[in-house]
Coordinates of C-alpha atoms and ligand atoms in Angstrom, one line a residue:
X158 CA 28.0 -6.0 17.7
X159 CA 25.5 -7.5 16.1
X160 CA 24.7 -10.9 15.8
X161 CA 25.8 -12.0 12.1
X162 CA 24.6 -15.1 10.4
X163 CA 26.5 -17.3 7.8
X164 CA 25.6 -16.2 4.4
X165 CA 22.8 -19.0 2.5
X166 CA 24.5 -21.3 0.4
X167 CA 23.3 -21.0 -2.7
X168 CA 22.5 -23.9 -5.9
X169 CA 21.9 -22.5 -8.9
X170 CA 19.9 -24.5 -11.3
X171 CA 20.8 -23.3 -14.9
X172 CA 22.9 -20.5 -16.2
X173 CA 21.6 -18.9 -19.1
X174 CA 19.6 -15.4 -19.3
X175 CA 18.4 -15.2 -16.0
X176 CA 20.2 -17.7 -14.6
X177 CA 23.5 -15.0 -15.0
X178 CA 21.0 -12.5 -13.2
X179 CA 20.7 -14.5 -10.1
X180 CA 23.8 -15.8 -9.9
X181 CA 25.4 -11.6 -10.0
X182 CA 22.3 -11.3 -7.2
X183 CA 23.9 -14.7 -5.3
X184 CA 27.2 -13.0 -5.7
X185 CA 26.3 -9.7 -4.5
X186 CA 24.6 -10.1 -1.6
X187 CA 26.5 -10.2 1.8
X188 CA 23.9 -12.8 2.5
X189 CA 24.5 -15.1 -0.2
X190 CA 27.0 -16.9 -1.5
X191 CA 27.2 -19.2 -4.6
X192 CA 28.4 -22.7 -3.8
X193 CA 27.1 -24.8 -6.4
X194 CA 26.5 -24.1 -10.3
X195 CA 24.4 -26.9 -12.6
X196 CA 23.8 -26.9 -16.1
X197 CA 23.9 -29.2 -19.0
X198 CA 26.1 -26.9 -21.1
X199 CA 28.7 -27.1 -18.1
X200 CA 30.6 -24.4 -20.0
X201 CA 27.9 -21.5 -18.6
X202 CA 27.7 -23.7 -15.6
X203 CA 31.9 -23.0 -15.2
X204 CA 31.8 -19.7 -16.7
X205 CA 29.4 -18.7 -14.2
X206 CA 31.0 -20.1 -11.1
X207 CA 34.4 -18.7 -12.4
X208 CA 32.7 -15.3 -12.7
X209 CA 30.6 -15.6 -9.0
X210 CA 31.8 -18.3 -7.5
X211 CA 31.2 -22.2 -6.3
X212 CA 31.5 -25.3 -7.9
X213 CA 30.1 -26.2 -11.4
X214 CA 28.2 -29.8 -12.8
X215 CA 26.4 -30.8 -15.3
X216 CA 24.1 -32.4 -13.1
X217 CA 21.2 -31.3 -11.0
X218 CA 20.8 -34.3 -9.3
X219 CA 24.8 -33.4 -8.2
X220 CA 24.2 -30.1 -7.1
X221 CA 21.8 -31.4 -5.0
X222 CA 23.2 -34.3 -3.8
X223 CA 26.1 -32.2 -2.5
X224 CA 25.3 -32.1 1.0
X225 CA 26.6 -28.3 1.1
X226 CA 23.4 -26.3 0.2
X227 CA 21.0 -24.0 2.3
X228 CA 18.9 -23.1 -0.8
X229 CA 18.7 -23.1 -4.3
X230 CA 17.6 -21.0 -7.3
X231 CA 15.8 -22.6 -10.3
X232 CA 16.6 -20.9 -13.6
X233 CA 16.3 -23.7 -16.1
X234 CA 13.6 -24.1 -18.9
X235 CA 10.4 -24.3 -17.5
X236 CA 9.4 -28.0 -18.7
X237 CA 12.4 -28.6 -15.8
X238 CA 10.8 -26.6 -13.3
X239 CA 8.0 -29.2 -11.8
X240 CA 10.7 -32.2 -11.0
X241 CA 13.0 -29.9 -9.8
X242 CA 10.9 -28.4 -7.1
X243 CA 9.7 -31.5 -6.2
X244 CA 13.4 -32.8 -5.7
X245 CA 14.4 -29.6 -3.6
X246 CA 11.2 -30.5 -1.6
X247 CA 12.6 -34.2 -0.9
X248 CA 16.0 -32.7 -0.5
X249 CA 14.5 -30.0 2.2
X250 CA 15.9 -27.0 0.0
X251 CA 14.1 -23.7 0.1
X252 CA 13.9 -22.9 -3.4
X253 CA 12.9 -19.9 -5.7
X254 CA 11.9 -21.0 -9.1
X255 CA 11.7 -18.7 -12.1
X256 CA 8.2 -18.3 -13.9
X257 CA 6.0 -19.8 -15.3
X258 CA 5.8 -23.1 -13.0
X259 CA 4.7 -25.4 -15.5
X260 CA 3.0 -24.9 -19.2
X261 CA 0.4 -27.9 -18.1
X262 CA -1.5 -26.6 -15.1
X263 CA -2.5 -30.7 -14.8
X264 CA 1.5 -30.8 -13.6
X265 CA 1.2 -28.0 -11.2
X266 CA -1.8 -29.2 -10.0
X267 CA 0.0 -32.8 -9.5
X268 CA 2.8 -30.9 -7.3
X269 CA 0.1 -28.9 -5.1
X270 CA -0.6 -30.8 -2.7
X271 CA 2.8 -32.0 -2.1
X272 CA 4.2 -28.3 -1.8
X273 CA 1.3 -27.4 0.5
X274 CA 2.2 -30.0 3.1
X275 CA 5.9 -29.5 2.8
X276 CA 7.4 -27.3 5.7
X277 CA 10.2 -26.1 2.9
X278 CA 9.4 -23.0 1.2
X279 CA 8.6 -22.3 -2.1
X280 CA 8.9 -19.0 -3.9
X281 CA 8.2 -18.0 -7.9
X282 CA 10.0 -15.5 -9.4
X283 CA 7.6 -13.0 -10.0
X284 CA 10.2 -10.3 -9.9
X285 CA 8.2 -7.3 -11.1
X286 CA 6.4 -7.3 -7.1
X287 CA 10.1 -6.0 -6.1
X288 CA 10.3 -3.0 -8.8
X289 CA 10.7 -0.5 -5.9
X290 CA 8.2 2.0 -8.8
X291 CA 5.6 -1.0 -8.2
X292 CA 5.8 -1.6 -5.0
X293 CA 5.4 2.1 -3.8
X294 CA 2.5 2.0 -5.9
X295 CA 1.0 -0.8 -4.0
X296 CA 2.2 0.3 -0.5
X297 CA 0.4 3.7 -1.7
X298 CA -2.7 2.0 -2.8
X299 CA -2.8 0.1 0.3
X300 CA -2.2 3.1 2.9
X301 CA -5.4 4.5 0.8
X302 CA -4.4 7.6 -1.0
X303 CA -6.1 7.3 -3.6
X304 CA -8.9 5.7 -2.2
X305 CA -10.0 2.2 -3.2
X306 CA -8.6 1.3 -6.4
X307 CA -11.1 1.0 -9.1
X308 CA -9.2 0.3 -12.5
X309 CA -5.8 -0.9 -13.0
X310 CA -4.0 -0.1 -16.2
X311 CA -0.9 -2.3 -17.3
X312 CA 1.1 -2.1 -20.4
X313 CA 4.1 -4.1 -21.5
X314 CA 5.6 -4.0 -24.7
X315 CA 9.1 -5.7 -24.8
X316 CA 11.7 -4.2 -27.7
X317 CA 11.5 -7.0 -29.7
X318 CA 10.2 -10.4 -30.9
X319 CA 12.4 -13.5 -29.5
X320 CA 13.6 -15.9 -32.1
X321 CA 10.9 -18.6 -34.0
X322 CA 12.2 -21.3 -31.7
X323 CA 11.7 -19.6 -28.6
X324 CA 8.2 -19.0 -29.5
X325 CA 7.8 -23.0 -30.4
X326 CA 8.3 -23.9 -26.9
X327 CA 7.2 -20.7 -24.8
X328 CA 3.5 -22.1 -24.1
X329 CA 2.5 -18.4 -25.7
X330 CA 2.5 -15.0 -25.1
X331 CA -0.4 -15.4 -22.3
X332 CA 1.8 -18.1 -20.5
X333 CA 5.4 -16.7 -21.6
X334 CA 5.2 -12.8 -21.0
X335 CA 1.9 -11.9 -20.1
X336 CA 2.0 -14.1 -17.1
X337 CA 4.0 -11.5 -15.2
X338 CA 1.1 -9.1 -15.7
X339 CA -1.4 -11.5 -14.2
X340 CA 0.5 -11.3 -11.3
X341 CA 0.3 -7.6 -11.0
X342 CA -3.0 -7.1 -11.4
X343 CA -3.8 -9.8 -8.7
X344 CA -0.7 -7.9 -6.4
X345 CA -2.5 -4.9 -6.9
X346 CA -6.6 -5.9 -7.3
X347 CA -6.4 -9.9 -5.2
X348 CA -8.4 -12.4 -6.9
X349 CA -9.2 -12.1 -10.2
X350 CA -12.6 -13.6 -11.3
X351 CA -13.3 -12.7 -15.2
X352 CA -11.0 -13.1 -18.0
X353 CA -11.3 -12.0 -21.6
X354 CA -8.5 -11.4 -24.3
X355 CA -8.2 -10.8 -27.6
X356 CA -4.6 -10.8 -30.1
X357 CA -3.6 -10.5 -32.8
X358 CA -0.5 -11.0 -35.5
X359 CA 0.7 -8.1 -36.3
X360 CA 4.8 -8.2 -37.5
X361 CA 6.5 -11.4 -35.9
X362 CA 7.0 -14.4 -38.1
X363 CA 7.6 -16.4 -35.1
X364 CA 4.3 -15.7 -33.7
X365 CA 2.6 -16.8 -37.0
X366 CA 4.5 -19.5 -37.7
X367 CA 4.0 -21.4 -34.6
X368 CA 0.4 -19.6 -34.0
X369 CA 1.1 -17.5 -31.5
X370 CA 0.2 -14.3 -30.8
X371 CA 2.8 -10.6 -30.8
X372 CA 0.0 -8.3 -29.3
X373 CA -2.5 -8.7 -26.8
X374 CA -5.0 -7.1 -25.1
X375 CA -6.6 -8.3 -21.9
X376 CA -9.6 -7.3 -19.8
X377 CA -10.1 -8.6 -16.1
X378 CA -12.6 -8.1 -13.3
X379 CA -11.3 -8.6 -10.2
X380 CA -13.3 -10.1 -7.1
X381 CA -13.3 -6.2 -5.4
X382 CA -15.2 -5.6 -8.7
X383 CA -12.7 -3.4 -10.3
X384 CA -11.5 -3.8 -13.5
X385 CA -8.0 -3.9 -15.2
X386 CA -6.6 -4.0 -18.8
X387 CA -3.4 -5.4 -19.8
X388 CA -1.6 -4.3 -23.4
X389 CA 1.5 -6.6 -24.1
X390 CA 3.2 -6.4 -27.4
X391 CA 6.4 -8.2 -28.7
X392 CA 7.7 -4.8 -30.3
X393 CA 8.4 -1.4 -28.9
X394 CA 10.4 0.9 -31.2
X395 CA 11.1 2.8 -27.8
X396 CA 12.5 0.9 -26.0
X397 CA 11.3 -1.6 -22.9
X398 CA 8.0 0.1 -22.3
X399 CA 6.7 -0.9 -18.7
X400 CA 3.9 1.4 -17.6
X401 CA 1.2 0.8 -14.9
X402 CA -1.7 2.9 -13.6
X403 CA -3.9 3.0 -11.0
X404 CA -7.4 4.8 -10.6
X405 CA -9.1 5.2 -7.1
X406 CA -11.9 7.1 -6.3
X407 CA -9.7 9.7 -4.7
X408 CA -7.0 10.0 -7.4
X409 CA -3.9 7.7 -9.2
X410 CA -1.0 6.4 -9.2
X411 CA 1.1 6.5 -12.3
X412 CA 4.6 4.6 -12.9
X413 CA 6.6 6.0 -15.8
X414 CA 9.3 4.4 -18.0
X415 CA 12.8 4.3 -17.0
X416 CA 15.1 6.8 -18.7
X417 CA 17.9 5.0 -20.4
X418 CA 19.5 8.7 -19.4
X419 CA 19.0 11.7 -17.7
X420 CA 20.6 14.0 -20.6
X421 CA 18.0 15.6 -22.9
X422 CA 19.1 17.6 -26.2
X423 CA 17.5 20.6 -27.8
X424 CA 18.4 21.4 -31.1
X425 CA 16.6 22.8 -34.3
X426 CA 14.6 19.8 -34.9
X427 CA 13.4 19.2 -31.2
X428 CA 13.5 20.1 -27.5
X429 CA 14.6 18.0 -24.7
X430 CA 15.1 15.0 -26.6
X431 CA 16.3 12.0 -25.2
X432 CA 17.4 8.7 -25.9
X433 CA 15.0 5.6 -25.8
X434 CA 13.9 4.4 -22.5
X435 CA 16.2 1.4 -20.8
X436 CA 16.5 -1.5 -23.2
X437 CA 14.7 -4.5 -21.6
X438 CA 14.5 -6.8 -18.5
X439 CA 18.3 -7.0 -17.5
X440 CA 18.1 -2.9 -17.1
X441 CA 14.7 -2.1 -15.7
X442 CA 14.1 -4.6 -12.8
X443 CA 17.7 -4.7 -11.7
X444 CA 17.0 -3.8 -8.4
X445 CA 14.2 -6.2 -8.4
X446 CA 16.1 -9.2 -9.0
X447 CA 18.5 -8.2 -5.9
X448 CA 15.0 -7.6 -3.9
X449 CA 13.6 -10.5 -4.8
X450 CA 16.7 -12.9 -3.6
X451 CA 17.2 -10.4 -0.4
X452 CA 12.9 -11.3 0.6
X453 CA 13.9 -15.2 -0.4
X454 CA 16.4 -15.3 2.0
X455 CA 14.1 -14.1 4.5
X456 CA 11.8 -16.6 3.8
X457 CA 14.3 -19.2 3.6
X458 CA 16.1 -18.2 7.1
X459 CA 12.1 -18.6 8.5
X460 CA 11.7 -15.1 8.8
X461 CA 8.4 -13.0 7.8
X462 CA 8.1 -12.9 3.6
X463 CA 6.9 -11.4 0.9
X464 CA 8.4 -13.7 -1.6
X465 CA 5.2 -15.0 -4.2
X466 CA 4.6 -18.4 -3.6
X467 CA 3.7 -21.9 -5.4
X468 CA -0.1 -20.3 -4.9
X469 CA 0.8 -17.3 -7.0
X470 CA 2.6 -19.1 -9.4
X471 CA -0.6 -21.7 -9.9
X472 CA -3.3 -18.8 -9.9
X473 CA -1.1 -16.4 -12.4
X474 CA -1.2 -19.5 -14.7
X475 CA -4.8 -20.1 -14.4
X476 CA -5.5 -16.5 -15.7
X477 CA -3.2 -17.2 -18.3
X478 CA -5.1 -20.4 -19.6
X479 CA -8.4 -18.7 -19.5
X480 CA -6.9 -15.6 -21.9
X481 CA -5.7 -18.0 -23.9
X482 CA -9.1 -19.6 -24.4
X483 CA -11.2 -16.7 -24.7
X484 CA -9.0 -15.3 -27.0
X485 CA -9.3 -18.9 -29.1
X486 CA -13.0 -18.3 -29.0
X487 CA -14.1 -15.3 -28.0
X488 CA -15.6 -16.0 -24.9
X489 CA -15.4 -14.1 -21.2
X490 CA -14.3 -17.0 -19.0
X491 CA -15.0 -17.3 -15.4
X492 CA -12.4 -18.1 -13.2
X493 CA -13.6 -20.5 -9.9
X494 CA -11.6 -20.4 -6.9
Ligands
NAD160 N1 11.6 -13.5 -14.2 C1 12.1 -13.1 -15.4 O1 12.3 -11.9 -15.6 C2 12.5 -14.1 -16.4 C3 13.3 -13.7 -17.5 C4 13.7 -14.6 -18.5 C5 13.4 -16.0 -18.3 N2 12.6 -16.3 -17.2 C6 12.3 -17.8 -17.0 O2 13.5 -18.4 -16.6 C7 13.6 -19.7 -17.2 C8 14.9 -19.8 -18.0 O3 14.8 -18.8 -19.1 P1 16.1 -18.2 -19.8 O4 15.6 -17.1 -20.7 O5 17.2 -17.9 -18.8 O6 16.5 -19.5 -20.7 P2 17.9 -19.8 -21.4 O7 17.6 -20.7 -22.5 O8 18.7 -18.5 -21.6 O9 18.7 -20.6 -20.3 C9 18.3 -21.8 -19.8 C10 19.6 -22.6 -19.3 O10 19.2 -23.8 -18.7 C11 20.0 -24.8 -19.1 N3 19.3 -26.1 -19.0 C12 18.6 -26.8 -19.9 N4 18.1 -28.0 -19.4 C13 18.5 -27.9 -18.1 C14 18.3 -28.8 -17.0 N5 17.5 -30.0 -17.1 N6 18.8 -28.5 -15.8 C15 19.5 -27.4 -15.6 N7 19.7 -26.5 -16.6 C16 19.2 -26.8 -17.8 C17 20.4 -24.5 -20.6 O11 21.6 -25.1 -20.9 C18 20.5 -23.0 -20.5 O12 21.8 -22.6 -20.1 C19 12.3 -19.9 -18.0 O13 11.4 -20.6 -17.2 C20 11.8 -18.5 -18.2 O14 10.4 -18.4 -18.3 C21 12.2 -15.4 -16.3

């Protein structure tokens, strides 16, 4: 028999949207198990731990202090996420902190240095790298059928704008939404270089009201010299529409939406009909939440990783910053090491 080791003891760091989502992951995995719950609003932190497991606080700093923790999950607003890296740095907790780092890249870069010399590992929650649709995609890329990729084509659309105050505090679409896609084009294309962006408002109040954006377009040049183009709107009519393509010289690589069913209909009106695709996050990267706690533990236990790291989180954010300003003025910014 083999060898088992205990499952990770897991601190969760706030309950809400995705904190639910990692704490089912936490729950689920053989390797995991939930010991510790924190939240403000202690009534998601207790309906949580009721629902998966562990012990719920108000209090980070608790959760922390507890003594019975092998790692923890950061699911809180993001203003929160800086100082509460930092303390499971001093506290020597792996952690795996939800997106976007910071809104002030000043603050991440502030908490660089500290990270980089830090033995503990740091993961972001780039979750879209562990679509198993993606990552085919990029193993295929990489093994070279379709030759060296030469243009990378992403579109997001989600189903529907989020409410006025979200928006007030998101940092923008660029920093809020689009920031996932940042990260796929550099998991796909490495280093990007060149950013422009343009948006507009098209149908969001929220987005107008607080001078945001709720549709974007984005063109980058990557180091390699290819190119990639980003579409991200706050609508989509049908359903959560996640596409991605990928152009070598030898061919492409094309990942579909995910059917919300398999059943199609023909009638008078029209053939093979079927419902909208899968309604948003929660649905389509299901298994990529799972995958992306199941690589963290890896990395956590020591072992060999693919979870994104602090690095990722900073360079995703830089991209996002330089759309937002060429989209302010119009210009193509250059990105610097
Ligand atoms: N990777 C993804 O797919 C994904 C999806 C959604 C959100 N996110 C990110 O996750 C983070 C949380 O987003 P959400 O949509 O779950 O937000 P949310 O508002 O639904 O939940 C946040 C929770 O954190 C709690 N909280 C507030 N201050 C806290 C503190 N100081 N310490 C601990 N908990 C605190 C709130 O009470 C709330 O329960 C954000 O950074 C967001 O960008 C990532």
């Amino acid at each position: 028999m083999d060898m088992q080791e205990d499952p990770l003891r897991f601190g969760l760091i706030g309950t809400g949207r995705i904190g639910q989502v990692h704490a089912a992951s936490i729950a689920a995995n053989p390797d995991t198990t939930l010991a510790w719950v924190a939240d403000p609003f202690v009534g998601g932190a207790e309906a949580v731990a009721s629902r998966h497991g562990g012990r719920a606080t108000d209090s980070p700093e608790r959760l922390l202090a507890s003594g019975e923790l092998d790692a923890v999950v950061v699911a809180s607003p993001t203003p929160t996420h800086v100082a509460l890296i930092e303390a499971c740095l001093d506290a020597g907790l792996p952690v795996l902190c939800e997106k976007p780092i910071d809104l002030d890249i000043a603050k991440v870069d502030a908490l660089r240095p500290k990270v980089a010399a830090s033995q503990v590992p740091v993961a972001l929650g780039f979750n879209q790298r562990f679509d198993p649709a993606f990552a085919e995609t990029r193993a295929r890329v990489a093994a070279g059928e379709i030759g060296e990729p030469e243009h990378l084509s992403i579109v997001s659309r989600d189903p529907g704008p989020p409410p006025a105050e979200y928006i007030a505090v998101s940092g923008g679409i660029f920093r809020d939404m689009t920031i996932h896609d940042f990260d796929m084009a550099r998991f796909f294309l490495g280093d990007i270089v060149e950013v422009s962006a343009t948006g507009a408002q098209l149908f969001d109040e929220g987005a107008r009201e607080h001078g945001d954006f709720d549709s974007v377009v984005v063109v980058l040049r990557a180091a390699s010299g290819a190119i990639a183009t980003i579409t991200n709107s706050r609508r989509s009519r049908i359903g959560y529409d996640q596409r991605l393509e990928v152009v070598g010289a030898e061919g492409s690589l094309t990942v579909s939406n995910a059917p919300s069913s398999l059943v199609s209909v023909s009638t008078a009106r029209a053939v093979e009909a079927r419902r909208p695709y899968v309604e948003f996050f929660l649905e389509r990267y299901a298994t990529a939440y799972a995958q992306e706690l199941a690589e963290f533990v890896e990395l956590a236990r020591g072992g060999k990783s693919t979870s994104p790291t602090f690095e990722d989180g900073r360079a995703a954010l830089v991209i996002a910053d330089a759309a937002r300003r060429s989209a302010a003025d119009g210009a193509v910014v250059r990105i610097d090491g």
